[in-house]
Tab-separated table of C-alpha atoms in Angstrom:
chain	number	residue	atom	x	y	z
A	131	MET	CA	94.131	92.340	104.142
A	132	ARG	CA	96.510	95.047	103.000
A	133	THR	CA	93.927	97.334	101.433
A	134	ALA	CA	91.475	97.211	104.320
A	135	THR	CA	94.137	98.016	106.928
A	136	LEU	CA	96.064	100.777	105.145
A	137	ARG	CA	94.160	103.635	106.777
A	138	LYS	CA	94.797	102.270	110.261
A	139	ARG	CA	98.474	101.840	109.495
A	140	ILE	CA	98.733	105.425	108.263
A	141	MET	CA	96.892	106.855	111.249
A	142	THR	CA	98.916	104.923	113.831
A	143	GLY	CA	102.210	106.292	112.544
A	144	GLU	CA	103.646	103.114	111.021
A	145	PRO	CA	106.481	103.827	108.544
A	146	LEU	CA	105.097	103.014	105.098
A	147	ALA	CA	106.694	103.019	101.655
A	148	GLY	CA	104.966	103.585	98.347
A	149	THR	CA	105.679	105.157	95.004
A	150	PHE	CA	103.993	107.201	92.307
A	151	VAL	CA	102.935	105.176	89.276
A	152	LYS	CA	103.158	107.262	86.124
A	153	THR	CA	102.680	104.535	83.511
A	154	PRO	CA	99.008	103.575	83.039
A	155	GLU	CA	99.715	99.900	82.465
A	156	VAL	CA	98.509	96.938	84.525
A	157	THR	CA	101.811	95.067	84.230
A	158	VAL	CA	103.508	97.844	86.207
A	159	ILE	CA	101.016	97.207	89.005
A	160	GLU	CA	101.663	93.462	88.913
A	161	VAL	CA	105.440	93.977	89.172
A	162	LEU	CA	105.242	96.505	92.012
A	163	ALA	CA	102.787	94.330	93.947
A	164	ARG	CA	105.655	91.855	94.389
A	165	SER	CA	108.126	94.490	95.577
A	166	GLY	CA	107.391	94.853	99.288
A	167	LEU	CA	105.906	98.321	98.859
A	168	ASP	CA	102.964	99.049	101.137
A	169	PHE	CA	100.954	100.934	98.503
A	170	VAL	CA	101.069	102.731	95.182
A	171	CYS	CA	99.706	106.124	94.235
A	172	LEU	CA	98.398	106.300	90.677
A	173	ASP	CA	99.188	109.787	89.421
A	174	GLY	CA	96.029	111.088	87.833
A	175	GLU	CA	97.296	114.674	88.066
A	176	HIS	CA	100.599	114.586	86.192
A	177	ALA	CA	100.470	111.347	84.176
A	178	ALA	CA	98.450	109.900	81.298
A	179	PHE	CA	95.699	108.098	83.204
A	180	ASP	CA	92.383	108.316	81.414
A	181	ARG	CA	89.310	106.823	83.066
A	182	GLY	CA	89.627	103.465	81.343
A	183	ARG	CA	93.289	102.946	82.212
A	184	LEU	CA	92.715	104.079	85.770
A	185	ASP	CA	89.864	101.597	86.064
A	186	ALA	CA	91.995	98.730	84.736
A	187	CYS	CA	94.904	99.455	87.073
A	188	LEU	CA	92.589	99.712	90.071
A	189	ALA	CA	90.952	96.403	89.123
A	190	VAL	CA	94.357	94.707	89.290
A	191	CYS	CA	95.189	96.429	92.585
A	192	ARG	CA	91.947	95.164	94.104
A	193	ALA	CA	92.450	91.662	92.715
A	194	LEU	CA	95.942	91.504	94.231
A	195	ASP	CA	94.935	93.288	97.463
A	196	PHE	CA	97.620	95.871	96.689
A	197	PRO	CA	96.507	99.175	98.260
A	198	ALA	CA	96.074	101.944	95.696
A	199	LEU	CA	95.680	105.643	96.265
A	200	VAL	CA	94.857	107.940	93.373
A	201	ARG	CA	96.183	111.468	93.109
A	202	ILE	CA	93.246	113.096	91.394
A	203	SER	CA	93.607	116.201	89.259
A	204	SER	CA	91.463	118.428	91.467
A	205	ALA	CA	89.171	118.354	94.487
A	206	ARG	CA	86.033	118.378	92.348
A	207	ALA	CA	83.466	115.948	93.717
A	208	GLU	CA	83.201	114.035	90.439
A	209	HIS	CA	86.949	113.301	90.488
A	210	VAL	CA	86.726	112.066	94.064
A	211	LEU	CA	83.752	109.829	93.235
A	212	MET	CA	85.302	108.357	90.093
A	213	ALA	CA	88.506	107.257	91.861
A	214	LEU	CA	86.760	105.757	94.874
A	215	ASP	CA	84.011	104.006	92.934
A	216	ALA	CA	86.659	102.402	90.708
A	217	GLY	CA	88.313	100.828	93.730
A	218	ALA	CA	90.891	103.247	95.121
A	219	VAL	CA	91.173	102.905	98.888
A	220	GLY	CA	91.966	106.592	99.099
A	221	ILE	CA	92.671	109.825	97.299
A	222	VAL	CA	95.482	112.357	97.331
A	223	VAL	CA	94.106	115.787	96.525
A	224	PRO	CA	96.359	118.609	95.267
A	225	HIS	CA	96.321	122.264	96.289
A	226	VAL	CA	94.332	122.079	99.515
A	227	ASP	CA	95.274	125.514	100.792
A	228	SER	CA	92.368	126.423	103.073
A	229	VAL	CA	90.165	124.971	105.777
A	230	ASP	CA	87.107	125.533	103.620
A	231	LYS	CA	88.549	123.480	100.752
A	232	ALA	CA	89.527	120.708	103.142
A	233	ARG	CA	86.092	120.618	104.737
A	234	LYS	CA	84.368	120.329	101.334
A	235	LEU	CA	86.822	117.635	100.277
A	236	ALA	CA	86.219	115.528	103.382
A	237	LYS	CA	82.470	115.701	102.877
A	238	SER	CA	82.623	114.708	99.210
A	239	ALA	CA	84.744	111.625	99.978
A	240	HIS	CA	82.381	110.096	102.543
A	241	PHE	CA	78.798	108.894	102.403
A	242	GLY	CA	76.081	111.002	103.974
A	243	ASP	CA	73.736	113.880	103.282
A	244	GLY	CA	75.380	116.057	100.631
A	245	GLY	CA	78.428	113.782	100.492
A	246	ARG	CA	79.606	110.953	98.288
A	247	GLY	CA	76.889	109.498	96.086
A	248	PHE	CA	75.972	105.867	96.688
A	249	ALA	CA	76.002	103.308	93.879
A	250	GLY	CA	75.773	99.577	94.454
A	251	SER	CA	77.057	98.480	91.046
A	252	THR	CA	80.651	99.735	91.353
A	253	ARG	CA	83.892	97.884	92.024
A	254	TRP	CA	83.961	99.506	95.474
A	255	ALA	CA	80.547	97.976	96.211
A	256	GLY	CA	81.310	94.549	94.743
A	257	PHE	CA	79.265	95.084	91.586
A	258	ALA	CA	75.865	94.761	93.257
A	259	THR	CA	76.775	91.656	95.277
A	260	ARG	CA	76.892	93.285	98.701
A	261	ALA	CA	74.278	94.718	101.031
A	262	MET	CA	74.046	98.481	101.349
A	263	GLY	CA	75.005	98.354	105.013
A	264	ASP	CA	78.196	96.416	104.245
A	265	VAL	CA	79.184	98.937	101.589
A	266	LEU	CA	78.530	101.848	103.929
A	267	ASP	CA	80.639	100.177	106.620
A	268	GLN	CA	83.537	99.991	104.166
A	269	ASP	CA	83.616	103.796	104.168
A	270	ALA	CA	85.714	103.493	107.327
A	271	GLN	CA	88.590	102.299	105.117
A	272	THR	CA	88.539	105.432	102.947
A	273	ILE	CA	91.692	107.541	103.137
A	274	VAL	CA	91.590	111.249	102.346
A	275	ILE	CA	94.960	112.964	102.016
A	276	ALA	CA	95.214	116.725	101.547
A	277	GLN	CA	98.275	117.954	99.704
A	278	ILE	CA	99.867	121.049	101.200
A	279	GLU	CA	101.664	122.658	98.280
A	280	GLU	CA	101.390	126.418	98.821
A	281	PRO	CA	102.472	128.760	101.615
A	282	ALA	CA	98.763	129.398	102.244
A	283	GLY	CA	98.305	125.690	102.913
A	284	VAL	CA	101.135	125.717	105.432
A	285	ALA	CA	99.541	128.705	107.152
A	286	ALA	CA	96.245	126.793	107.361
A	287	CYS	CA	97.691	123.347	108.133
A	288	GLU	CA	96.588	123.276	111.771
A	289	GLY	CA	92.982	123.924	110.799
A	290	ILE	CA	93.118	121.444	107.927
A	291	ALA	CA	94.543	118.717	110.169
A	292	ALA	CA	91.738	119.292	112.672
A	293	ILE	CA	88.970	118.385	110.206
A	294	ASP	CA	87.216	115.048	110.664
A	295	GLY	CA	87.462	113.110	107.426
A	296	ILE	CA	90.951	114.365	106.563
A	297	ASP	CA	93.249	111.473	107.452
A	298	ALA	CA	96.670	112.793	106.508
A	299	LEU	CA	98.481	115.802	105.123
A	300	PHE	CA	100.900	115.442	102.211
A	301	ALA	CA	103.721	117.980	102.119
A	302	GLY	CA	104.748	118.656	98.512
A	303	PRO	CA	108.422	119.646	98.787
A	304	ALA	CA	108.912	120.810	95.210
A	305	ASP	CA	105.723	122.875	95.011
A	306	LEU	CA	106.357	124.376	98.439
A	307	SER	CA	109.871	125.372	97.426
A	308	VAL	CA	108.597	127.008	94.238
A	309	GLY	CA	105.774	128.670	96.157
A	310	TYR	CA	108.260	130.258	98.519
A	311	GLY	CA	110.174	131.633	95.540
A	312	HIS	CA	113.049	129.162	95.368
A	313	ARG	CA	114.566	127.243	92.481
A	314	SER	CA	115.614	124.147	94.441
A	315	GLN	CA	114.593	122.236	97.558
A	316	ASP	CA	117.791	123.350	99.257
A	317	ASN	CA	116.263	126.387	100.968
A	318	PRO	CA	115.446	127.445	104.545
A	319	ASP	CA	111.682	127.698	104.046
A	320	LEU	CA	111.103	124.019	103.243
A	321	PRO	CA	112.402	122.583	106.558
A	322	ALA	CA	110.342	125.151	108.459
A	323	ALA	CA	107.225	124.164	106.498
A	324	LEU	CA	107.857	120.441	106.963
A	325	GLY	CA	108.274	120.937	110.691
A	326	ARG	CA	105.102	122.992	111.056
A	327	ILE	CA	103.004	120.506	109.083
A	328	GLY	CA	104.441	117.673	111.152
A	329	LYS	CA	103.431	119.343	114.396
A	330	ALA	CA	99.903	119.897	113.064
A	331	CYS	CA	99.567	116.233	112.116
A	332	ALA	CA	100.899	115.057	115.473
A	333	SER	CA	98.590	117.381	117.395
A	334	HIS	CA	95.492	116.035	115.660
A	335	GLY	CA	96.471	112.367	115.303
A	336	LYS	CA	96.771	112.455	111.525
A	337	GLY	CA	99.181	110.693	109.207
A	338	TYR	CA	101.979	112.666	107.581
A	339	VAL	CA	102.970	111.981	103.989
A	340	SER	CA	105.630	113.378	101.695
A	341	TRP	CA	107.450	112.617	98.494
A	342	VAL	CA	111.122	111.722	98.740
A	343	PRO	CA	113.633	110.779	96.027
A	344	ASP	CA	115.020	107.760	97.868
A	345	GLY	CA	115.179	105.834	101.129
A	346	ALA	CA	118.053	107.919	102.480
A	347	LYS	CA	115.942	111.073	102.304
A	348	ALA	CA	113.056	109.213	103.964
A	349	GLN	CA	115.285	108.343	106.910
A	350	GLU	CA	116.443	111.961	107.118
A	351	TRP	CA	112.961	113.469	106.941
A	352	ALA	CA	111.471	111.097	109.492
A	353	LYS	CA	112.623	113.690	112.047
A	354	TYR	CA	109.727	115.912	110.913
A	355	GLY	CA	107.223	113.226	111.882
A	356	ILE	CA	106.637	111.960	108.338
A	357	ASN	CA	105.595	108.312	108.433
A	358	VAL	CA	104.317	107.707	104.890
A	359	PHE	CA	106.846	108.108	102.105
A	360	VAL	CA	106.006	108.223	98.402
A	361	VAL	CA	109.426	107.313	97.053
A	362	ALA	CA	110.261	108.527	93.559
A	363	SER	CA	108.290	106.756	90.802
A	364	GLU	CA	108.628	103.740	88.534
A	365	HIS	CA	109.948	106.147	85.885
A	366	THR	CA	112.857	107.059	88.136
A	367	TRP	CA	113.596	103.456	89.037
A	368	MET	CA	113.571	102.323	85.392
A	369	ARG	CA	115.910	105.138	84.427
A	370	GLN	CA	118.249	104.480	87.348
A	371	GLY	CA	118.476	100.797	86.459
A	372	ALA	CA	119.106	101.560	82.786
A	373	VAL	CA	121.750	104.189	83.586
A	374	GLY	CA	123.592	101.793	85.879
A	375	ALA	CA	123.536	98.947	83.376
A	376	ALA	CA	124.655	101.157	80.509
A	377	ALA	CA	127.474	102.677	82.562
A	378	ALA	CA	128.753	99.240	83.557
A	379	VAL	CA	128.812	98.026	79.950
A	380	HIS	CA	130.430	101.210	78.660
A	381	ALA	CA	133.130	100.859	81.303
A	382	ILE	CA	134.326	97.588	79.782
A	383	THR	CA	137.813	98.178	78.440
A	384	GLY	CA	138.405	94.887	76.678
A	385	ASP	CA	141.583	94.174	78.630
């Protein structure tokens, strides 16, 4: 079962490939589920996912046993609950730049006193067909990924990685570069940040995630300890395919 085992695969350091999904359309999920990708991350922060479209895409992911993370728009408890109840196996949470934020996030994503609210009639719970104990046991599959996007997050990454309930850190290369005052990812601060976050993850047995534009960059950045790669997005791949096809046709000379 791909969805049920994703957390274990992340935590044990297995190299995993996924992508951001920007188009809130179930057909995109169906196509990518046949691609060999290990997971998708539905981008609820920077794309046009309303609650209904998110719910539909997660229903297809669950039906196909295609692991789906959701990048939620903020760490607010209601955003965490909505994504998980709808069937996401995990969440990616932006702008986790302190230990306090990470601790609150971890609590809100897991069942317990003051934590995630329990409802038996959700997709996560099998729409009231499963015993409470079985649903609570499934909490062990939940993946909580804290995005490190600011210099403050890098400074706090060791403490964030140490928190129980935080399963992986996600280094945001573009946001980190901008946060350090740069206009491109070709700068000396980004490699230093990637290395420091990698050491924090390794020290505390956590997964390490980052965005990369392609497989070549994934192979290069594996040296930092990154094992989970969110590669580009379906937008990028559609554009790349269209550009290549158009260029080939336009190169026809008629000779």
